[in-house]
mmCIF file of C-alpha atoms in Angstrom:
data_model
loop_
_atom_site.group_PDB
_atom_site.id
_atom_site.type_symbol
_atom_site.label_atom_id
_atom_site.label_comp_id
_atom_site.label_asym_id
_atom_site.label_seq_id
_atom_site.Cartn_x
_atom_site.Cartn_y
_atom_site.Cartn_z
ATOM 1 C CA MET A 1 156.494 105.231 151.370
ATOM 2 C CA LEU A 2 155.333 102.996 148.737
ATOM 3 C CA VAL A 3 151.598 104.768 149.966
ATOM 4 C CA LYS A 4 152.707 107.892 149.391
ATOM 5 C CA LYS A 5 153.945 107.623 146.355
ATOM 6 C CA PHE A 6 150.111 106.392 145.043
ATOM 7 C CA LYS A 7 148.795 108.695 146.763
ATOM 8 C CA LEU A 8 150.829 111.275 144.950
ATOM 9 C CA LEU A 9 149.868 109.737 141.557
ATOM 10 C CA ILE A 10 146.526 109.775 142.044
ATOM 11 C CA PHE A 11 146.744 113.276 142.799
ATOM 12 C CA ILE A 12 148.583 114.118 139.686
ATOM 13 C CA VAL A 13 146.141 112.620 137.242
ATOM 14 C CA LEU A 14 143.347 114.484 138.903
ATOM 15 C CA LEU A 15 144.850 117.680 138.936
ATOM 16 C CA LEU A 16 145.586 117.020 135.183
ATOM 17 C CA LEU A 17 141.869 116.398 134.407
ATOM 18 C CA ILE A 18 140.972 120.025 136.204
ATOM 19 C CA LEU A 19 143.598 121.731 133.975
ATOM 20 C CA SER A 20 141.843 119.103 131.192
ATOM 21 C CA PHE A 21 138.928 121.630 132.100
ATOM 22 C CA ILE A 22 140.253 125.172 132.234
ATOM 23 C CA PHE A 23 142.108 124.374 128.698
ATOM 24 C CA PRO A 24 140.371 123.596 125.972
ATOM 25 C CA VAL A 25 140.433 119.829 124.251
ATOM 26 C CA SER A 26 141.129 121.482 121.100
ATOM 27 C CA SER A 27 144.197 123.140 121.834
ATOM 28 C CA PHE A 28 145.573 119.283 121.732
ATOM 29 C CA GLY A 29 144.754 118.586 118.563
ATOM 30 C CA PHE A 30 141.031 117.152 118.454
ATOM 31 C CA ASN A 31 138.709 119.082 116.154
ATOM 32 C CA GLU A 32 135.592 119.009 118.182
ATOM 33 C CA THR A 33 133.436 119.505 114.305
ATOM 34 C CA SER A 34 134.764 116.397 112.827
ATOM 35 C CA ILE A 35 132.146 114.436 111.402
ATOM 36 C CA ASN A 36 131.671 110.616 110.196
ATOM 37 C CA VAL A 37 130.543 109.455 107.648
ATOM 38 C CA TRP A 38 130.100 105.507 108.177
ATOM 39 C CA SER A 39 128.576 105.697 103.925
ATOM 40 C CA ASN A 40 130.391 107.353 101.231
ATOM 41 C CA ASN A 41 126.851 109.282 99.126
ATOM 42 C CA SER A 42 127.501 113.202 99.072
ATOM 43 C CA SER A 43 125.312 113.307 96.477
ATOM 44 C CA LEU A 44 122.078 112.634 97.359
ATOM 45 C CA ASP A 45 118.767 114.113 96.594
ATOM 46 C CA THR A 46 117.176 115.611 99.981
ATOM 47 C CA SER A 47 113.946 115.564 99.121
ATOM 48 C CA ILE A 48 111.841 112.520 100.686
ATOM 49 C CA THR A 49 109.320 112.766 97.608
ATOM 50 C CA PRO A 50 109.974 109.331 96.214
ATOM 51 C CA ASN A 51 107.308 108.869 92.986
ATOM 52 C CA PHE A 52 105.768 105.259 93.090
ATOM 53 C CA ASN A 53 102.790 106.725 90.435
ATOM 54 C CA ASP A 54 105.214 106.492 87.346
ATOM 55 C CA GLU A 55 102.790 104.621 85.451
ATOM 56 C CA SER A 56 100.067 106.263 85.566
ATOM 57 C CA SER A 57 100.358 108.749 82.794
ATOM 58 C CA GLY A 58 97.062 106.841 81.924
ATOM 59 C CA ASN A 59 94.458 104.688 83.900
ATOM 60 C CA PHE A 60 96.310 101.593 83.054
ATOM 61 C CA LEU A 61 94.413 99.689 86.026
ATOM 62 C CA GLU A 62 91.802 100.351 83.839
ATOM 63 C CA ILE A 63 89.470 101.760 86.746
ATOM 64 C CA THR A 64 85.754 102.159 85.485
ATOM 65 C CA SER A 65 84.681 104.309 88.755
ATOM 66 C CA GLY A 66 84.718 108.048 89.020
ATOM 67 C CA SER A 67 87.816 108.432 91.342
ATOM 68 C CA ALA A 68 89.965 106.405 92.487
ATOM 69 C CA ILE A 69 93.301 106.367 94.529
ATOM 70 C CA LEU A 70 95.936 103.527 96.388
ATOM 71 C CA MET A 71 98.006 104.873 99.057
ATOM 72 C CA GLU A 72 100.546 103.835 101.916
ATOM 73 C CA GLN A 73 99.451 104.572 104.871
ATOM 74 C CA LYS A 74 102.418 105.025 107.284
ATOM 75 C CA THR A 75 104.365 106.707 104.597
ATOM 76 C CA GLY A 76 101.147 108.927 102.901
ATOM 77 C CA ASN A 77 103.419 107.418 99.759
ATOM 78 C CA ILE A 78 100.960 107.766 96.643
ATOM 79 C CA LEU A 79 100.811 104.573 94.313
ATOM 80 C CA TYR A 80 98.022 104.773 92.142
ATOM 81 C CA GLU A 81 95.482 107.359 91.393
ATOM 82 C CA TYR A 82 92.638 108.151 88.860
ATOM 83 C CA ASN A 83 91.048 112.109 88.775
ATOM 84 C CA SER A 84 91.515 111.809 92.637
ATOM 85 C CA HIS A 85 91.009 115.937 93.349
ATOM 86 C CA GLU A 86 87.449 115.195 91.619
ATOM 87 C CA GLN A 87 85.063 116.325 94.082
ATOM 88 C CA LEU A 88 82.101 113.937 94.377
ATOM 89 C CA ARG A 89 79.259 113.234 97.004
ATOM 90 C CA PRO A 90 80.819 110.827 99.432
ATOM 91 C CA ALA A 91 77.530 109.154 100.850
ATOM 92 C CA SER A 92 78.344 107.121 104.701
ATOM 93 C CA VAL A 93 81.945 107.498 103.758
ATOM 94 C CA THR A 94 81.525 110.621 105.463
ATOM 95 C CA LYS A 95 81.465 109.181 108.315
ATOM 96 C CA VAL A 96 85.089 108.122 108.790
ATOM 97 C CA MET A 97 85.707 111.701 109.382
ATOM 98 C CA THR A 98 82.778 111.358 112.412
ATOM 99 C CA LEU A 99 84.758 108.606 113.646
ATOM 100 C CA LEU A 100 87.698 110.714 113.840
ATOM 101 C CA LEU A 101 86.495 112.894 115.620
ATOM 102 C CA ILE A 102 84.457 110.659 118.281
ATOM 103 C CA MET A 103 88.326 109.325 118.558
ATOM 104 C CA GLU A 104 89.908 112.613 119.281
ATOM 105 C CA ALA A 105 86.745 113.123 121.999
ATOM 106 C CA LEU A 106 87.883 109.844 123.420
ATOM 107 C CA ASP A 107 91.765 110.497 123.672
ATOM 108 C CA ASN A 108 91.216 113.633 124.856
ATOM 109 C CA GLY A 109 88.696 112.645 127.648
ATOM 110 C CA THR A 110 86.107 114.684 126.586
ATOM 111 C CA ILE A 111 83.808 111.330 125.623
ATOM 112 C CA THR A 112 83.988 107.805 127.727
ATOM 113 C CA LEU A 113 82.889 103.978 125.897
ATOM 114 C CA GLU A 114 80.945 103.937 129.215
ATOM 115 C CA ASP A 115 78.946 107.824 128.719
ATOM 116 C CA LYS A 116 75.370 107.368 127.865
ATOM 117 C CA VAL A 117 74.143 108.708 125.030
ATOM 118 C CA SER A 118 70.124 109.981 124.283
ATOM 119 C CA CYS A 119 68.801 109.741 121.033
ATOM 120 C CA SER A 120 66.643 113.228 120.173
ATOM 121 C CA GLU A 121 63.814 113.265 118.158
ATOM 122 C CA LYS A 122 66.624 114.963 115.033
ATOM 123 C CA ALA A 123 68.918 111.476 115.190
ATOM 124 C CA ASN A 124 65.224 109.954 115.469
ATOM 125 C CA SER A 125 64.132 111.216 112.126
ATOM 126 C CA MET A 126 67.540 110.680 110.453
ATOM 127 C CA GLY A 127 66.745 108.487 107.084
ATOM 128 C CA GLY A 128 68.941 105.738 105.036
ATOM 129 C CA SER A 129 71.142 103.280 107.323
ATOM 130 C CA GLN A 130 70.459 103.132 110.255
ATOM 131 C CA ILE A 131 69.562 100.909 113.840
ATOM 132 C CA TRP A 132 66.166 103.191 114.842
ATOM 133 C CA LEU A 133 67.067 104.306 117.630
ATOM 134 C CA ASP A 134 64.070 105.801 119.979
ATOM 135 C CA SER A 135 63.964 109.503 121.188
ATOM 136 C CA THR A 136 63.533 107.146 125.403
ATOM 137 C CA GLU A 137 66.274 105.037 125.298
ATOM 138 C CA THR A 138 70.180 105.708 125.424
ATOM 139 C CA LEU A 139 73.225 103.723 124.320
ATOM 140 C CA THR A 140 76.501 103.629 125.488
ATOM 141 C CA VAL A 141 79.444 105.465 123.322
ATOM 142 C CA HIS A 142 80.627 101.989 122.578
ATOM 143 C CA GLU A 143 77.264 100.731 120.808
ATOM 144 C CA MET A 144 76.989 103.801 119.128
ATOM 145 C CA LEU A 145 80.496 102.959 117.291
ATOM 146 C CA LYS A 146 79.675 99.524 116.873
ATOM 147 C CA ALA A 147 76.290 100.559 114.682
ATOM 148 C CA ILE A 148 78.359 103.548 113.060
ATOM 149 C CA CYS A 149 81.278 100.918 111.898
ATOM 150 C CA ILE A 150 79.616 97.933 111.108
ATOM 151 C CA VAL A 151 75.823 98.703 109.825
ATOM 152 C CA SER A 152 76.670 102.860 109.240
ATOM 153 C CA ALA A 153 73.683 103.948 111.258
ATOM 154 C CA ASN A 154 72.755 107.642 110.513
ATOM 155 C CA ASP A 155 70.854 107.821 113.397
ATOM 156 C CA CYS A 156 73.663 106.715 115.870
ATOM 157 C CA SER A 157 76.105 109.591 113.659
ATOM 158 C CA MET A 158 73.755 112.209 114.670
ATOM 159 C CA ALA A 159 72.860 111.100 118.421
ATOM 160 C CA MET A 160 77.177 111.057 118.757
ATOM 161 C CA SER A 161 78.096 114.698 117.249
ATOM 162 C CA GLU A 162 74.895 116.415 118.929
ATOM 163 C CA TYR A 163 76.834 114.127 122.311
ATOM 164 C CA ILE A 164 80.171 115.681 121.100
ATOM 165 C CA CYS A 165 79.726 119.367 120.205
ATOM 166 C CA GLY A 166 76.009 120.202 121.268
ATOM 167 C CA SER A 167 74.600 120.496 117.962
ATOM 168 C CA HIS A 168 75.406 118.914 114.758
ATOM 169 C CA GLU A 169 76.463 122.456 113.330
ATOM 170 C CA LEU A 170 78.627 122.763 115.450
ATOM 171 C CA PHE A 171 79.981 119.213 115.266
ATOM 172 C CA VAL A 172 79.978 119.651 111.196
ATOM 173 C CA GLU A 173 81.953 122.759 112.331
ATOM 174 C CA GLN A 174 84.647 120.854 113.749
ATOM 175 C CA MET A 175 84.469 118.835 110.972
ATOM 176 C CA ASN A 176 85.683 121.023 108.275
ATOM 177 C CA ASN A 177 88.243 122.497 110.867
ATOM 178 C CA LYS A 178 89.857 118.932 111.221
ATOM 179 C CA ALA A 179 89.713 118.468 106.691
ATOM 180 C CA LYS A 180 91.455 122.095 106.738
ATOM 181 C CA GLU A 181 94.107 120.774 109.191
ATOM 182 C CA LEU A 182 94.482 116.999 107.146
ATOM 183 C CA GLY A 183 94.931 119.739 104.112
ATOM 184 C CA MET A 184 91.889 117.824 102.462
ATOM 185 C CA ASN A 185 91.041 121.392 99.783
ATOM 186 C CA ASP A 186 88.771 118.804 98.003
ATOM 187 C CA THR A 187 86.277 118.706 100.342
ATOM 188 C CA CYS A 188 83.540 121.019 102.496
ATOM 189 C CA PHE A 189 81.089 118.598 104.778
ATOM 190 C CA LYS A 190 77.263 119.751 105.460
ATOM 191 C CA ASN A 191 76.726 116.550 107.745
ATOM 192 C CA CYS A 192 78.616 113.810 110.207
ATOM 193 C CA HIS A 193 76.256 110.672 108.162
ATOM 194 C CA GLY A 194 76.430 111.596 104.173
ATOM 195 C CA LEU A 195 73.157 111.864 103.315
ATOM 196 C CA ASP A 196 73.344 113.330 100.238
ATOM 197 C CA GLU A 197 72.988 118.014 100.715
ATOM 198 C CA ASP A 198 74.000 120.020 98.254
ATOM 199 C CA GLY A 199 77.470 121.394 98.676
ATOM 200 C CA HIS A 200 78.723 118.133 100.488
ATOM 201 C CA LEU A 201 81.315 117.408 98.375
ATOM 202 C CA THR A 202 85.291 115.403 99.029
ATOM 203 C CA SER A 203 87.904 113.206 97.222
ATOM 204 C CA SER A 204 89.493 110.161 96.492
ATOM 205 C CA TYR A 205 92.803 111.676 97.537
ATOM 206 C CA ASP A 206 90.549 113.873 100.630
ATOM 207 C CA ILE A 207 89.296 110.776 101.751
ATOM 208 C CA ALA A 208 92.613 108.587 101.861
ATOM 209 C CA LEU A 209 94.223 111.725 104.118
ATOM 210 C CA MET A 210 91.668 111.319 106.817
ATOM 211 C CA SER A 211 91.253 107.243 106.826
ATOM 212 C CA ARG A 212 94.968 107.551 107.168
ATOM 213 C CA GLU A 213 94.693 109.604 110.290
ATOM 214 C CA LEU A 214 91.564 107.586 111.868
ATOM 215 C CA ILE A 215 93.710 104.483 111.002
ATOM 216 C CA THR A 216 97.060 105.262 112.306
ATOM 217 C CA LYS A 217 96.412 107.156 115.047
ATOM 218 C CA HIS A 218 93.743 106.220 116.616
ATOM 219 C CA PRO A 219 94.056 102.154 116.198
ATOM 220 C CA LYS A 220 91.791 100.815 118.440
ATOM 221 C CA ILE A 221 88.879 101.764 115.648
ATOM 222 C CA ILE A 222 90.072 98.457 113.802
ATOM 223 C CA GLU A 223 88.535 96.506 116.551
ATOM 224 C CA TYR A 224 85.380 97.797 115.670
ATOM 225 C CA THR A 225 85.645 98.231 111.747
ATOM 226 C CA THR A 226 87.032 94.379 111.779
ATOM 227 C CA THR A 227 83.828 93.186 113.123
ATOM 228 C CA TRP A 228 81.760 91.504 110.417
ATOM 229 C CA MET A 229 78.585 90.195 112.894
ATOM 230 C CA ASP A 230 77.385 91.760 116.475
ATOM 231 C CA THR A 231 74.598 92.789 118.319
ATOM 232 C CA LEU A 232 72.918 95.233 120.607
ATOM 233 C CA ARG A 233 69.582 95.870 122.379
ATOM 234 C CA ASN A 234 70.656 92.488 124.472
ATOM 235 C CA GLY A 235 70.801 90.631 121.243
ATOM 236 C CA GLU A 236 67.711 91.431 119.600
ATOM 237 C CA SER A 237 69.262 93.881 117.228
ATOM 238 C CA GLU A 238 71.735 92.221 114.678
ATOM 239 C CA LEU A 239 74.507 94.065 113.126
ATOM 240 C CA VAL A 240 75.885 92.629 109.707
ATOM 241 C CA ASN A 241 78.682 95.052 108.254
ATOM 242 C CA THR A 242 78.344 96.435 105.193
ATOM 243 C CA ASN A 243 81.734 96.195 104.719
ATOM 244 C CA LYS A 244 81.981 92.236 101.908
ATOM 245 C CA LEU A 245 86.340 92.820 102.364
ATOM 246 C CA ILE A 246 86.155 91.896 105.693
ATOM 247 C CA ARG A 247 84.793 88.051 104.764
ATOM 248 C CA ASN A 248 86.865 87.942 101.269
ATOM 249 C CA TYR A 249 89.728 89.640 101.349
ATOM 250 C CA GLN A 250 93.170 88.770 103.000
ATOM 251 C CA GLY A 251 94.549 91.610 105.712
ATOM 252 C CA THR A 252 91.517 93.840 105.525
ATOM 253 C CA THR A 253 91.483 96.589 107.981
ATOM 254 C CA GLY A 254 88.497 98.416 107.614
ATOM 255 C CA LEU A 255 87.527 100.703 106.338
ATOM 256 C CA LYS A 256 83.829 102.264 105.104
ATOM 257 C CA THR A 257 81.528 102.062 102.531
ATOM 258 C CA GLY A 258 79.062 104.981 101.451
ATOM 259 C CA SER A 259 76.087 104.694 98.728
ATOM 260 C CA THR A 260 73.623 107.111 97.406
ATOM 261 C CA SER A 261 71.551 107.111 94.535
ATOM 262 C CA THR A 262 73.229 110.259 93.348
ATOM 263 C CA ALA A 263 76.589 109.297 94.567
ATOM 264 C CA LEU A 264 76.490 105.825 93.433
ATOM 265 C CA PHE A 265 78.842 103.148 95.311
ATOM 266 C CA ASN A 266 81.633 104.631 97.697
ATOM 267 C CA LEU A 267 85.005 103.040 99.732
ATOM 268 C CA SER A 268 87.466 103.125 102.037
ATOM 269 C CA ALA A 269 88.747 100.084 102.452
ATOM 270 C CA THR A 270 92.039 99.588 104.553
ATOM 271 C CA ALA A 271 94.229 96.499 104.370
ATOM 272 C CA THR A 272 97.712 95.034 106.461
ATOM 273 C CA ARG A 273 99.839 92.426 104.713
ATOM 274 C CA ASP A 274 103.643 91.635 105.784
ATOM 275 C CA ASN A 275 104.120 95.186 107.373
ATOM 276 C CA LEU A 276 102.403 96.927 104.514
ATOM 277 C CA SER A 277 99.226 98.879 105.064
ATOM 278 C CA LEU A 278 97.168 100.486 102.690
ATOM 279 C CA ILE A 279 94.279 102.505 101.811
ATOM 280 C CA SER A 280 92.374 101.645 99.149
ATOM 281 C CA VAL A 281 88.826 104.186 98.071
ATOM 282 C CA ILE A 282 86.804 104.075 95.509
ATOM 283 C CA MET A 283 83.917 106.862 94.611
ATOM 284 C CA LYS A 284 81.023 106.765 91.827
ATOM 285 C CA GLY A 285 80.874 102.946 91.044
ATOM 286 C CA GLU A 286 78.484 102.159 88.885
ATOM 287 C CA THR A 287 77.029 98.670 91.565
ATOM 288 C CA SER A 288 78.299 97.560 94.805
ATOM 289 C CA ASN A 289 80.172 94.587 93.466
ATOM 290 C CA ILE A 290 82.020 97.216 91.163
ATOM 291 C CA ARG A 291 83.164 99.257 93.889
ATOM 292 C CA PHE A 292 84.634 96.520 96.278
ATOM 293 C CA GLU A 293 86.398 94.273 92.787
ATOM 294 C CA GLU A 294 88.210 97.756 92.523
ATOM 295 C CA ALA A 295 89.513 98.364 95.464
ATOM 296 C CA LYS A 296 90.804 94.862 95.527
ATOM 297 C CA LYS A 297 92.548 95.001 92.340
ATOM 298 C CA LEU A 298 93.775 98.529 93.886
ATOM 299 C CA LEU A 299 94.674 96.714 96.438
ATOM 300 C CA ASP A 300 96.302 93.661 95.031
ATOM 301 C CA TYR A 301 98.546 96.055 92.710
ATOM 302 C CA GLY A 302 100.536 97.278 95.839
ATOM 303 C CA PHE A 303 100.710 93.821 97.319
ATOM 304 C CA SER A 304 102.562 92.785 94.402
ATOM 305 C CA ASN A 305 104.406 95.285 93.709
ATOM 306 C CA PHE A 306 105.324 97.319 97.010
ATOM 307 C CA GLN A 307 107.078 96.399 100.027
ATOM 308 C CA TYR A 308 107.839 98.457 103.654
ATOM 309 C CA ILE A 309 111.307 98.039 105.151
ATOM 310 C CA ASP A 310 111.986 99.455 108.735
ATOM 311 C CA CYS A 311 114.885 100.869 108.828
ATOM 312 C CA SER A 312 115.234 101.935 112.342
ATOM 313 C CA LYS A 313 113.943 101.247 115.636
ATOM 314 C CA LYS A 314 113.156 104.115 118.727
ATOM 315 C CA ASP A 315 115.822 103.836 121.096
ATOM 316 C CA ASP A 316 118.543 100.744 119.501
ATOM 317 C CA ILE A 317 122.170 103.133 119.985
ATOM 318 C CA VAL A 318 123.585 104.189 117.031
ATOM 319 C CA LYS A 319 127.173 103.683 119.027
ATOM 320 C CA THR A 320 128.871 105.136 122.104
ATOM 321 C CA LEU A 321 130.313 108.847 121.793
ATOM 322 C CA ASN A 322 133.233 110.223 124.065
ATOM 323 C CA ILE A 323 132.312 113.295 124.911
ATOM 324 C CA ASP A 324 134.557 116.091 126.281
ATOM 325 C CA LYS A 325 134.001 118.155 129.116
ATOM 326 C CA GLY A 326 131.631 115.994 130.301
ATOM 327 C CA ILE A 327 130.693 114.391 134.275
ATOM 328 C CA TYR A 328 130.626 111.434 132.278
ATOM 329 C CA SER A 329 132.964 110.346 129.693
ATOM 330 C CA THR A 330 130.344 108.776 126.791
ATOM 331 C CA VAL A 331 126.794 108.872 125.702
ATOM 332 C CA ASP A 332 124.673 106.543 123.729
ATOM 333 C CA ALA A 333 123.460 108.038 120.615
ATOM 334 C CA ILE A 334 119.885 106.453 119.931
ATOM 335 C CA PHE A 335 117.672 106.454 117.368
ATOM 336 C CA GLU A 336 114.556 109.750 118.066
ATOM 337 C CA GLU A 337 111.776 107.263 116.598
ATOM 338 C CA ASP A 338 111.039 104.150 113.889
ATOM 339 C CA SER A 339 111.486 104.124 110.887
ATOM 340 C CA GLY A 340 111.335 102.279 107.562
ATOM 341 C CA CYS A 341 110.333 103.359 103.910
ATOM 342 C CA LEU A 342 108.476 102.144 100.767
ATOM 343 C CA ILE A 343 109.805 100.724 98.382
ATOM 344 C CA LYS A 344 109.398 98.715 95.312
ATOM 345 C CA LYS A 345 109.399 94.769 95.770
ATOM 346 C CA GLY A 346 113.210 93.373 94.466
ATOM 347 C CA THR A 347 114.884 96.717 95.540
ATOM 348 C CA ALA A 348 116.080 96.062 98.975
ATOM 349 C CA ASN A 349 119.207 95.249 98.454
ATOM 350 C CA ASN A 350 119.867 98.339 97.151
ATOM 351 C CA ILE A 351 119.206 100.492 99.730
ATOM 352 C CA ILE A 352 122.071 102.757 101.092
ATOM 353 C CA SER A 353 122.687 103.916 104.487
ATOM 354 C CA ASN A 354 124.423 107.417 104.927
ATOM 355 C CA VAL A 355 125.490 108.295 109.231
ATOM 356 C CA GLN A 356 126.424 111.325 109.770
ATOM 357 C CA LEU A 357 127.421 111.820 113.255
ATOM 358 C CA ASN A 358 130.250 113.375 115.970
ATOM 359 C CA ASN A 359 133.078 111.646 116.759
ATOM 360 C CA GLN A 360 133.368 113.106 119.968
ATOM 361 C CA VAL A 361 130.751 116.382 121.477
ATOM 362 C CA SER A 362 131.543 118.440 123.735
ATOM 363 C CA ALA A 363 129.026 119.047 127.001
ATOM 364 C CA PRO A 364 126.437 120.073 128.174
ATOM 365 C CA ILE A 365 124.794 117.831 126.189
ATOM 366 C CA SER A 366 120.433 117.776 127.018
ATOM 367 C CA LYS A 367 118.628 114.395 126.437
ATOM 368 C CA GLY A 368 117.432 114.029 122.856
ATOM 369 C CA GLN A 369 119.534 116.310 121.974
ATOM 370 C CA LYS A 370 120.389 115.089 117.822
ATOM 371 C CA LEU A 371 123.936 114.495 117.754
ATOM 372 C CA GLY A 372 123.351 113.298 113.881
ATOM 373 C CA GLU A 373 121.390 111.573 111.475
ATOM 374 C CA VAL A 374 120.811 108.354 109.297
ATOM 375 C CA THR A 375 118.869 109.005 105.975
ATOM 376 C CA TYR A 376 117.929 105.603 103.803
ATOM 377 C CA SER A 377 118.480 106.293 100.235
ATOM 378 C CA ILE A 378 118.075 104.123 95.908
ATOM 379 C CA ASP A 379 119.904 105.446 93.688
ATOM 380 C CA ASP A 380 120.551 108.623 95.250
ATOM 381 C CA LYS A 381 116.896 109.422 95.907
ATOM 382 C CA ILE A 382 116.398 109.266 99.961
ATOM 383 C CA ILE A 383 113.252 107.217 101.019
ATOM 384 C CA SER A 384 113.900 107.185 104.830
ATOM 385 C CA LYS A 385 115.743 110.069 107.106
ATOM 386 C CA VAL A 386 115.548 109.764 110.820
ATOM 387 C CA ASN A 387 117.858 112.043 114.130
ATOM 388 C CA ILE A 388 120.528 110.146 116.525
ATOM 389 C CA VAL A 389 119.843 111.751 119.367
ATOM 390 C CA ALA A 390 121.237 112.129 123.086
ATOM 391 C CA LYS A 391 119.932 109.276 125.334
ATOM 392 C CA GLU A 392 120.171 110.877 128.596
ATOM 393 C CA GLU A 393 121.462 114.244 129.512
ATOM 394 C CA VAL A 394 125.720 114.916 130.392
ATOM 395 C CA LYS A 395 126.054 118.149 132.559
ATOM 396 C CA LYS A 396 129.042 119.599 131.694
ATOM 397 C CA LEU A 397 132.095 119.313 134.468
ATOM 398 C CA ASN A 398 133.008 122.087 136.425
ATOM 399 C CA PHE A 399 134.816 123.653 139.506
ATOM 400 C CA VAL A 400 132.160 122.049 141.788
ATOM 401 C CA ASN A 401 131.030 119.007 140.764
ATOM 402 C CA MET A 402 135.395 118.696 139.962
ATOM 403 C CA SER A 403 136.425 119.105 143.448
ATOM 404 C CA ALA A 404 133.465 116.806 144.956
ATOM 405 C CA ARG A 405 134.772 114.070 142.082
ATOM 406 C CA ILE A 406 138.282 114.296 144.145
ATOM 407 C CA ILE A 407 136.999 114.507 147.642
ATOM 408 C CA GLU A 408 135.131 111.188 146.369
ATOM 409 C CA SER A 409 138.161 109.936 144.328
ATOM 410 C CA TRP A 410 140.224 110.529 148.728
ATOM 411 C CA PHE A 411 137.943 109.445 150.775
ATOM 412 C CA THR A 412 137.341 106.080 148.871
ATOM 413 C CA LEU A 413 141.337 105.988 148.541
ATOM 414 C CA LEU A 414 141.704 106.600 152.039
ATOM 415 C CA ARG A 415 139.195 103.599 152.713
#
């Protein structure tokens, strides 16, 4: 008798579950649009455009070169700039774009590091810095990258441009297309190597943009740009890096030097310390030593005054939410991606997080569906924002799957 009563109770409970599906939950007093704000900060400036370059009404770092910029790598925030949009000759810093297109070709499978690349007569006739490629020899893409990154080899740059696109002209067209895609509005490329040519111009701002794209999207390039010495041709050709910061500046990750008698001395220098990654660009330095010293001055300023804080980690659970009318009763709400923020040193304790998340959601829910967001701010200025999304799919409960669950429950009871 007791068993029959227990089974009847179970049946009533299951019947109530079916009725809860048929009749809207809101009729029982639940408000599906209620928002849970974990931090009160309703008057936030919603634009994520912090201005860290507030001292730059003048050249307060007293840069003597023609143009300069300091950019934070992860966010793209500008920390200092001086004549940053003046169009100047980049010399071999041009090869940052050449390297970017090579790395993209590697990533999309167009070429591999083991591919053998031959040297055309055009590549063989290049002047300036080179490894004296012979038209009868071939090098692998890996060896070509070493020569371009370490000794700025013009002949290898030309050979790679022809190998990837079939002609140097088509490669330069691709360089300019990529520049346009990145918003490099001060740039016009005429060649892949940077030897002086009328109309071959860019700016320190644009160099920072393409440097950021290269080192952020293709971090493997750092293996080449941080190599101080290496060899080619079974040790017969010695390579020594043109970037002296590799040896004498802590945290240097690259990136590219360049100089001609007309362009003078240029440098895109990248470095990372304590989770802060910076890009320092100097153009038209009077001497080689000046470009290195002023690049270090910019980097020193950045590392002394700023820090990068990790705010959220991708897939970390923010909260487990209740689900209305779903085949599961809960779903984990997680961070959609890693996020962080650039702040001035000493202000970390002023960061306020503001989480907006539905208390309860209704099925169906797709995996990755946005459920809310969290913003991080200082002095009512948003400095970072990340979406909160569903960890997994939750289908809507219907008569079919409800019936299946009832039958499954009954079979369990009868065992």
